[in-house]
Coordinates of C-alpha atoms in Angstrom, one line a residue:
M1 CA 0.0 0.0 -0.1
N2 CA 1.4 3.4 -0.9
L3 CA 0.9 5.3 2.3
A4 CA 2.8 8.2 1.2
M5 CA 0.7 8.8 -1.9
I6 CA -2.5 8.3 0.3
C7 CA -1.5 10.9 2.6
Y8 CA -0.5 13.2 -0.3
I9 CA -4.1 12.9 -1.6
L10 CA -5.5 13.5 1.8
S11 CA -3.4 16.8 2.2
W12 CA -4.9 18.0 -0.9
A13 CA -8.4 17.0 0.3
V14 CA -8.0 19.1 3.4
C15 CA -6.8 22.1 1.4
L16 CA -9.7 21.5 -0.9
I17 CA -12.3 21.6 2.1
G18 CA -10.8 24.8 3.2
L19 CA -11.5 26.3 -0.2
F20 CA -15.0 24.9 -0.2
L21 CA -15.6 26.9 3.1
L22 CA -14.9 30.2 1.5
P23 CA -18.3 30.6 -0.2
S24 CA -20.0 30.5 3.2
C25 CA -17.7 33.5 4.1
V26 CA -19.3 35.4 1.3
V27 CA -22.7 34.5 2.4
A28 CA -22.0 35.6 5.8
L29 CA -20.8 38.9 4.5
L30 CA -23.9 39.5 2.4
Y31 CA -26.1 38.8 5.3
Q32 CA -23.8 40.7 7.8
E33 CA -23.3 37.7 10.0
T34 CA -20.4 37.4 12.4
V35 CA -20.0 33.7 12.0
G36 CA -18.3 34.5 8.7
W37 CA -15.1 35.0 10.6
V38 CA -15.3 31.6 12.0
Y39 CA -15.6 30.2 8.6
L40 CA -12.8 32.3 7.3
A41 CA -10.4 31.3 10.1
V42 CA -11.1 27.6 9.7
A43 CA -10.7 27.9 6.0
A44 CA -7.4 29.6 6.4
V45 CA -6.2 26.9 8.8
Y46 CA -7.2 24.0 6.4
I47 CA -5.8 25.7 3.4
A48 CA -2.4 26.4 5.2
A49 CA -2.2 22.9 6.6
G50 CA -3.1 21.3 3.3
L51 CA -0.5 23.3 1.3
L52 CA 2.2 22.6 3.9
L53 CA 1.6 19.0 3.8
T54 CA 1.5 18.7 0.0
R55 CA 5.0 20.2 -0.4
R56 CA 6.6 16.9 -0.1
R57 CA 5.5 14.7 -3.0
P58 CA 5.7 10.9 -2.8
A59 CA 8.7 9.2 -4.4
T60 CA 6.3 6.9 -6.3
S61 CA 2.7 7.6 -7.4
R62 CA 1.8 3.9 -8.1
F63 CA -1.8 3.5 -7.1
Y64 CA -3.8 0.3 -7.0
A65 CA -7.4 -0.5 -6.2
K66 CA -6.9 -1.1 -2.7
D67 CA -5.1 2.2 -2.2
G68 CA -8.1 3.8 -4.0
Y69 CA -10.6 2.3 -1.6
V70 CA -8.9 3.3 1.5
T71 CA -8.1 6.8 0.3
V72 CA -11.7 7.4 -0.5
A73 CA -13.0 5.9 2.9
L74 CA -10.3 8.2 4.9
T75 CA -11.2 11.3 2.7
W76 CA -14.9 11.0 3.5
I77 CA -14.3 10.4 7.1
L78 CA -11.8 13.4 7.3
A79 CA -14.2 15.6 5.4
S80 CA -17.1 14.7 7.8
I81 CA -15.0 15.7 10.8
L82 CA -13.3 18.8 9.4
G83 CA -16.7 20.1 7.9
A84 CA -18.2 19.8 11.3
V85 CA -15.8 22.2 12.9
P86 CA -17.2 25.6 11.7
F87 CA -20.8 24.3 12.8
T88 CA -19.6 23.9 16.2
L89 CA -17.4 26.9 16.5
S90 CA -20.0 29.2 15.2
G91 CA -22.4 27.9 17.8
D92 CA -25.1 26.8 15.3
I93 CA -24.5 23.2 16.3
P94 CA -22.7 23.3 19.7
N95 CA -22.4 19.5 20.2
F96 CA -19.5 18.3 18.1
L97 CA -20.9 14.9 17.5
D98 CA -24.3 16.3 16.3
A99 CA -22.1 18.5 13.8
V100 CA -20.3 15.6 12.6
F101 CA -23.8 13.7 12.2
E102 CA -25.0 16.8 10.1
T103 CA -21.8 17.1 8.0
A104 CA -21.7 13.4 7.3
S105 CA -25.4 13.7 6.3
G106 CA -24.5 16.4 4.0
F107 CA -21.6 15.0 2.3
S108 CA -23.2 11.6 2.0
T109 CA -26.3 13.2 0.5
T110 CA -28.5 11.6 3.1
G111 CA -30.4 14.8 4.4
S112 CA -31.2 13.4 7.9
T113 CA -30.8 16.2 10.4
I114 CA -30.3 16.8 14.2
L115 CA -31.6 20.4 13.9
T116 CA -34.8 21.2 15.6
D117 CA -35.2 24.5 14.1
I118 CA -33.4 24.8 10.7
E119 CA -34.6 28.5 10.3
A120 CA -32.8 29.6 13.5
V121 CA -29.5 28.6 11.9
S122 CA -27.2 31.3 10.2
H123 CA -27.3 31.6 6.3
A124 CA -23.6 30.8 6.2
S125 CA -24.2 27.4 7.9
L126 CA -27.3 26.8 5.9
F127 CA -25.3 27.4 2.7
W128 CA -22.5 25.1 4.0
R129 CA -25.0 22.3 4.8
A130 CA -26.3 22.7 1.1
F131 CA -22.9 22.9 -0.4
T132 CA -21.7 19.7 1.2
Q133 CA -24.6 17.9 -0.3
W134 CA -23.7 19.3 -3.8
L135 CA -20.0 18.1 -3.3
G136 CA -21.0 14.7 -2.1
G137 CA -23.3 14.1 -4.8
M138 CA -20.6 13.8 -7.5
G139 CA -17.7 13.1 -5.2
I140 CA -15.0 15.1 -3.2
L141 CA -12.1 13.2 -5.1
V142 CA -13.8 13.4 -8.4
F143 CA -13.7 17.2 -8.0
L144 CA -10.1 16.9 -6.9
M145 CA -9.3 14.7 -10.1
A146 CA -11.0 17.5 -12.2
I147 CA -8.4 20.1 -11.1
L148 CA -5.2 18.1 -10.2
P149 CA -3.4 15.3 -11.9
L150 CA -2.8 13.0 -8.9
S151 CA -1.6 9.4 -9.6
S152 CA 0.0 9.0 -13.2
G153 CA -3.3 7.7 -14.8
R154 CA -4.3 5.5 -11.9
N155 CA -7.1 7.9 -10.9
I156 CA -9.7 5.3 -12.2
H157 CA -9.3 3.5 -8.8
L158 CA -10.4 6.6 -7.0
M159 CA -13.3 7.4 -9.4
R160 CA -14.6 3.7 -9.1
A161 CA -14.2 3.5 -5.3
E162 CA -16.1 6.9 -4.9
S163 CA -18.7 6.6 -7.7
T164 CA -21.9 4.8 -7.5
G165 CA -23.2 1.7 -9.2
A166 CA -21.9 -1.7 -10.2
S167 CA -19.3 -0.5 -12.5
V168 CA -17.6 3.0 -13.5
E169 CA -15.8 3.4 -16.7
K170 CA -14.1 6.4 -18.3
M171 CA -16.3 8.6 -20.6
V172 CA -13.3 9.9 -22.5
P173 CA -9.8 8.3 -22.7
K174 CA -8.3 10.5 -19.9
I175 CA -9.8 10.2 -16.5
R176 CA -9.2 13.8 -15.7
E177 CA -11.2 14.8 -18.8
S178 CA -14.1 12.5 -17.6
A179 CA -14.1 14.2 -14.2
V180 CA -14.2 17.6 -15.9
L181 CA -17.0 16.4 -18.2
L182 CA -19.0 15.0 -15.2
Y183 CA -18.8 18.2 -13.3
K184 CA -19.8 20.3 -16.5
I185 CA -22.9 18.2 -16.8
Y186 CA -23.6 18.4 -13.0
G187 CA -23.1 22.1 -12.9
A188 CA -25.3 22.8 -16.1
L189 CA -28.4 20.8 -14.6
T190 CA -27.9 22.6 -11.2
L191 CA -27.8 26.0 -12.9
S192 CA -30.8 25.0 -14.8
E193 CA -32.7 24.1 -11.8
M194 CA -31.7 27.4 -10.0
F195 CA -33.0 29.3 -13.0
F196 CA -36.4 27.7 -13.1
L197 CA -36.8 28.2 -9.3
L198 CA -36.1 31.8 -9.7
L199 CA -38.7 32.0 -12.5
G200 CA -41.2 30.5 -10.0
G201 CA -40.6 33.4 -7.6
M202 CA -38.4 31.4 -5.2
P203 CA -36.1 33.8 -3.1
V204 CA -32.5 33.7 -4.4
F205 CA -30.8 32.1 -1.4
E206 CA -33.6 29.4 -1.3
A207 CA -33.3 28.8 -4.9
I208 CA -29.4 28.5 -4.7
T209 CA -29.5 26.1 -1.8
T210 CA -32.4 24.1 -3.3
G211 CA -30.5 23.7 -6.4
L212 CA -27.5 22.4 -4.6
T213 CA -29.3 20.0 -2.5
T214 CA -31.4 18.7 -5.3
G215 CA -28.4 18.3 -7.5
G216 CA -26.7 16.2 -4.8
T217 CA -30.1 14.4 -4.2
G218 CA -29.6 15.3 -0.6
G219 CA -32.6 17.2 0.6
F220 CA -31.4 19.6 3.1
G221 CA -34.0 22.4 3.1
V222 CA -33.5 25.9 4.7
L223 CA -37.2 25.9 5.9
N224 CA -38.8 23.7 8.6
T225 CA -41.5 22.8 6.3
S226 CA -39.1 21.4 3.7
M227 CA -41.0 21.9 0.2
S228 CA -44.5 21.7 1.6
S229 CA -45.0 25.4 1.8
Y230 CA -43.8 26.2 -1.7
S231 CA -46.1 26.5 -4.8
P232 CA -47.1 23.6 -7.0
Y233 CA -44.9 25.1 -9.7
I234 CA -41.7 24.9 -7.5
Q235 CA -42.6 21.3 -6.2
Y236 CA -42.9 20.2 -9.9
V237 CA -39.6 21.7 -10.8
V238 CA -37.8 20.0 -7.8
T239 CA -39.7 16.8 -8.8
I240 CA -38.3 16.8 -12.5
F241 CA -34.8 17.7 -11.5
A242 CA -34.6 15.2 -8.8
L243 CA -35.6 12.7 -11.5
L244 CA -33.0 14.0 -13.8
F245 CA -30.2 13.9 -11.2
G246 CA -31.2 10.3 -10.7
V247 CA -30.3 9.3 -14.3
N248 CA -27.0 7.8 -15.0
F249 CA -24.7 10.6 -16.1
G250 CA -23.4 8.4 -18.8
V251 CA -26.7 8.9 -20.5
Y252 CA -26.2 12.6 -20.7
F253 CA -22.9 11.9 -22.2
L254 CA -24.4 9.9 -24.9
F255 CA -27.0 12.6 -25.5
L256 CA -24.1 15.3 -25.8
A257 CA -22.5 12.7 -28.3
R258 CA -25.6 12.9 -30.2
K259 CA -26.4 9.2 -29.6
F260 CA -29.9 9.8 -28.6
K261 CA -31.3 6.3 -29.7
T262 CA -28.6 4.7 -27.6
G263 CA -29.3 6.7 -24.5
L264 CA -33.0 6.4 -24.6
L265 CA -32.8 2.6 -25.1
Y266 CA -30.5 2.3 -22.0
E267 CA -32.0 -0.6 -20.1
E268 CA -31.4 0.8 -16.6
L269 CA -33.2 4.1 -17.7
R270 CA -36.3 2.4 -19.0
W271 CA -36.7 0.3 -15.8
Y272 CA -36.0 3.6 -13.7
L273 CA -38.8 5.4 -15.5
L274 CA -41.2 2.4 -15.3
I275 CA -40.7 1.8 -11.6
I276 CA -41.4 5.6 -11.1
A277 CA -44.6 5.4 -13.2
V278 CA -46.0 2.4 -11.5
A279 CA -45.1 3.4 -8.0
T280 CA -46.7 6.7 -8.6
A281 CA -49.9 5.1 -9.9
V282 CA -50.1 2.9 -6.8
V283 CA -49.6 5.6 -4.4
M284 CA -52.1 7.9 -6.3
W285 CA -54.8 5.2 -6.0
D286 CA -53.9 4.6 -2.3
I287 CA -54.2 8.3 -1.3
R288 CA -57.0 9.2 -3.6
D289 CA -59.2 10.3 -0.7
L290 CA -56.6 12.4 1.2
F291 CA -56.6 15.4 -1.2
P292 CA -59.4 17.4 -2.7
T293 CA -58.3 17.5 -6.3
L294 CA -56.8 14.9 -8.6
E295 CA -53.9 17.4 -9.4
E296 CA -52.9 17.4 -5.7
V297 CA -53.1 13.6 -5.5
F298 CA -50.8 13.4 -8.6
R299 CA -48.3 16.0 -7.4
H300 CA -47.6 14.7 -4.0
S301 CA -47.7 11.1 -5.2
F302 CA -45.0 11.9 -8.0
F303 CA -43.1 14.3 -5.7
Q304 CA -42.7 11.6 -2.9
V305 CA -42.0 8.8 -5.2
V306 CA -39.3 10.6 -7.1
T307 CA -37.6 12.2 -4.0
V308 CA -37.5 8.9 -2.2
I309 CA -36.3 6.5 -5.1
T310 CA -33.7 9.2 -6.1
T311 CA -33.0 9.4 -2.2
T312 CA -33.4 13.3 -2.4
G313 CA -35.6 13.2 0.6
Y314 CA -37.7 16.4 0.4
M315 CA -41.3 16.4 1.8
S316 CA -44.3 18.0 0.1
T317 CA -46.6 16.5 2.6
D318 CA -46.3 14.4 5.8
F319 CA -46.4 11.0 4.1
N320 CA -46.1 9.4 7.7
L321 CA -49.8 9.9 7.8
W322 CA -50.5 8.0 4.6
P323 CA -52.0 4.6 4.4
T324 CA -49.9 1.6 5.0
L325 CA -49.6 0.6 1.3
S326 CA -48.3 4.1 0.3
K327 CA -45.7 4.1 3.1
T328 CA -44.7 0.4 2.2
V329 CA -44.2 1.4 -1.4
L330 CA -41.9 4.4 -0.3
V331 CA -39.8 2.2 2.0
L332 CA -39.3 -0.3 -0.7
L333 CA -38.1 2.5 -3.0
M334 CA -35.6 3.4 -0.4
F335 CA -33.8 0.3 -1.3
V336 CA -34.3 0.3 -5.0
G337 CA -32.5 3.6 -5.4
A338 CA -31.7 5.6 -8.6
C339 CA -29.5 4.6 -11.5
A340 CA -25.8 3.7 -11.3
G341 CA -23.6 6.7 -12.0
S342 CA -26.0 9.2 -10.7
T343 CA -26.0 11.4 -7.6
G344 CA -28.7 9.1 -6.0
G345 CA -28.2 6.5 -3.3
G346 CA -30.0 3.2 -2.7
M347 CA -28.8 -0.2 -4.0
K348 CA -29.1 1.1 -7.7
I349 CA -31.5 -0.3 -10.3
S350 CA -28.6 -1.7 -12.1
R351 CA -27.6 -4.2 -9.2
W352 CA -31.3 -5.3 -9.0
L353 CA -31.3 -5.9 -12.8
L354 CA -28.1 -8.0 -12.6
M355 CA -29.4 -9.9 -9.8
G356 CA -32.6 -10.6 -11.5
K357 CA -30.8 -11.6 -14.6
Y358 CA -28.4 -13.8 -12.7
V359 CA -31.3 -15.7 -11.0
K360 CA -32.9 -16.1 -14.5
C361 CA -29.7 -17.6 -16.0
E362 CA -29.3 -19.9 -13.1
A363 CA -32.8 -21.1 -13.6
R364 CA -32.2 -21.7 -17.3
R365 CA -28.8 -23.6 -16.5
L366 CA -30.8 -26.0 -14.3
R367 CA -33.1 -26.9 -17.1
H368 CA -30.4 -26.9 -19.9
P369 CA -27.0 -27.7 -18.1
R370 CA -25.0 -27.7 -21.5
V371 CA -26.0 -24.4 -22.7
V372 CA -23.7 -21.4 -22.0
Y373 CA -25.7 -18.3 -20.9
K374 CA -23.9 -14.7 -20.8
L375 CA -25.5 -11.9 -18.8
R376 CA -25.9 -8.6 -20.6
L377 CA -26.8 -5.1 -19.5
N378 CA -27.5 -2.3 -21.7
G379 CA -26.3 -4.4 -24.7
S380 CA -23.0 -5.3 -23.2
A381 CA -21.8 -8.5 -21.5
V382 CA -21.4 -8.4 -18.0
S383 CA -18.0 -9.7 -16.7
D384 CA -17.7 -12.3 -13.7
D385 CA -15.8 -9.7 -11.9
I386 CA -18.8 -7.4 -11.9
L387 CA -21.2 -10.2 -10.8
R388 CA -18.7 -11.1 -7.9
Q389 CA -18.6 -7.5 -6.9
V390 CA -22.4 -7.2 -6.8
L391 CA -22.7 -10.4 -4.8
V392 CA -20.1 -9.2 -2.2
Y393 CA -21.7 -5.7 -2.0
L394 CA -25.1 -7.6 -1.3
V395 CA -23.7 -9.8 1.3
A396 CA -21.8 -6.8 3.1
Y397 CA -24.9 -4.7 2.7
V398 CA -27.2 -7.0 4.5
L399 CA -24.7 -7.8 7.3
I400 CA -24.1 -4.1 8.0
F401 CA -27.9 -3.4 7.8
I402 CA -28.7 -6.2 10.4
A403 CA -25.8 -5.1 12.8
S404 CA -27.0 -1.5 12.6
L405 CA -30.6 -2.5 13.2
L406 CA -29.6 -4.4 16.2
L407 CA -27.5 -1.5 17.7
I408 CA -30.3 1.0 17.2
S409 CA -33.0 -1.2 18.6
L410 CA -31.1 -1.1 21.9
E411 CA -32.7 2.2 22.6
G412 CA -36.1 0.5 22.8
Y413 CA -38.0 2.4 20.1
D414 CA -40.6 0.9 18.0
L415 CA -39.7 -1.4 15.1
V416 CA -41.0 1.0 12.4
T417 CA -38.7 3.8 13.7
N418 CA -35.7 1.4 14.1
F419 CA -36.0 -0.1 10.7
T420 CA -36.8 3.0 8.7
T421 CA -34.0 5.0 10.5
V422 CA -31.3 2.5 9.4
A423 CA -32.9 2.2 6.0
T424 CA -33.2 6.0 5.5
A425 CA -29.5 6.5 6.7
Y426 CA -28.0 3.5 4.9
N427 CA -29.7 4.3 1.7
N428 CA -29.0 8.1 2.1
V429 CA -32.8 9.1 1.7
G430 CA -33.2 11.4 4.7
P431 CA -36.7 11.0 6.3
G432 CA -38.1 7.7 7.7
L433 CA -41.4 6.9 9.3
S434 CA -42.8 7.1 12.8
L435 CA -40.5 9.0 15.3
A436 CA -38.0 9.6 12.4
G437 CA -40.7 10.7 10.0
P438 CA -40.6 13.6 7.5
T439 CA -41.6 16.2 10.1
A440 CA -39.1 14.8 12.8
N441 CA -35.5 15.0 13.2
F442 CA -32.8 12.6 14.8
A443 CA -31.8 14.7 17.7
F444 CA -33.4 12.3 20.2
F445 CA -31.1 9.3 19.4
S446 CA -28.2 8.5 21.8
P447 CA -24.6 9.2 20.9
L448 CA -24.2 5.5 20.2
S449 CA -27.0 5.4 17.6
K450 CA -25.8 8.7 16.1
V451 CA -22.2 7.0 15.6
V452 CA -23.9 4.0 14.0
L453 CA -25.9 6.1 11.8
I454 CA -22.8 8.1 10.7
F455 CA -21.1 5.0 9.7
D456 CA -24.4 3.9 7.8
M457 CA -24.5 7.1 5.9
L458 CA -20.9 7.1 4.9
A459 CA -21.2 3.3 4.1
G460 CA -24.2 3.9 2.1
R461 CA -22.7 6.9 -0.1
L462 CA -19.5 4.8 -0.7
E463 CA -21.4 1.6 -1.3
V464 CA -19.8 -0.3 1.6
L465 CA -16.7 -1.6 0.1
P466 CA -14.3 1.4 0.8
L467 CA -15.1 1.3 4.5
V468 CA -14.9 -2.6 4.6
V469 CA -11.5 -2.4 3.0
L470 CA -10.2 0.3 5.4
L471 CA -11.3 -1.7 8.3
S472 CA -9.7 -4.8 6.9
A473 CA -6.5 -2.9 6.3
I474 CA -6.4 -1.5 9.8
G475 CA -7.2 -5.0 11.2
E476 CA -4.4 -6.5 9.2
R477 CA -1.8 -3.8 10.4
C478 CA -3.1 -4.3 14.0
V479 CA -2.5 -8.1 13.8
K480 CA 1.0 -7.7 12.3
T481 CA 1.9 -5.2 15.1
L482 CA 0.6 -7.6 17.8
K483 CA 2.5 -10.5 16.4
R484 CA 5.6 -8.4 16.1
T485 CA 5.3 -7.2 19.6
T486 CA 4.7 -10.7 20.9
R487 CA 8.0 -12.0 19.1
E488 CA 9.9 -9.2 20.6
Q489 CA 8.7 -10.0 24.0
E490 CA 9.7 -13.6 23.5

């Protein structure tokens, strides 16, 4: 493992987090908030420390898959801790563990909050909350790769470890160009949403933060009522753009390359739209008597289905009061997730497709043992390595979910609260049901539960394996140290 290269990249990440804090200083200046000095001081310390640590470049820049996983896991843990410091020093979130929870929820694009009164928080901190979700949507290291050459062409290991889905490939020959292209598409969609929100009369600050949090499919709002107090037009705009951000960004690349037919025939995209259409229809039928007009029934159904499956997590109405069938559909959508290669969370539709196709192939093999079947997704053959990764991910996903559920259950809350709390944190959705419903918050959980949920949010965003590899590497190093110590004592 190239520890020197890992530390070098982490140093740049520290510097980058300092730079990311500077826009909050501008916001504080515009709103004449004294907390801007806190953000400026913290940013200056991070930038200075990061630049100082990057002065010594590693002797070798060789970088392998294991290094990529460890680097990504450490970067996101470090970002969650460093990003929490201005929250605490400004007094907006005095408890540091709560601040880490809020920051991890931001960077992981989860949207679960410990804030009991969001509107009492300074504009600078509200902007920082929103900005963390936009940064986390595409990835911290993907942004770093877009501006810096890091490891002699081995950046694909970082991108694969940080990006979502069963597999990640370069859009163009050079990985840095791929990262730049991703952020161009991401930025264009975000600015487009802000423009349409402003057309609907949304205040500038709210339009900017809503655009950032929808882009990252995070759902941090600046109002206690989330999206429920906005006009139907604004709710429709948020719904449509949440749906767009849940699409594989590779499809947009195909559109830019004028390969419209290939993009529209993308298998995962078709299933994504079909699931949304069917789920919306089911929820509409189930809540048809809760609203006075058909338009309201459609709008709230469409809004909640899209924001849950894309893990954006906004609320247009308190769906905790909906009938059991509708709530069950929404919980299932938490696990489905959006498309691979999008900013959405969840298990991803591509994995569900691969698992379904794998079961179908195995059933065929049992009937016709001599026939060779090859799995294909989006017209391309799926390698055995991809299938193995999907199965490993599924096993690790289930084990972590069970362990988290057991630990959360120690507090004695009801099953619906416990299950949906873990589900919403692990799948990066935001609101759950019962005590963790869309009008509630997560402040009532114990410190142990908050630590578990922080781990779940980061594991869900990084899709388990980076944290598993990091823990495995730490375990191996501890075992080696213990054995060496034992031999020296003997």
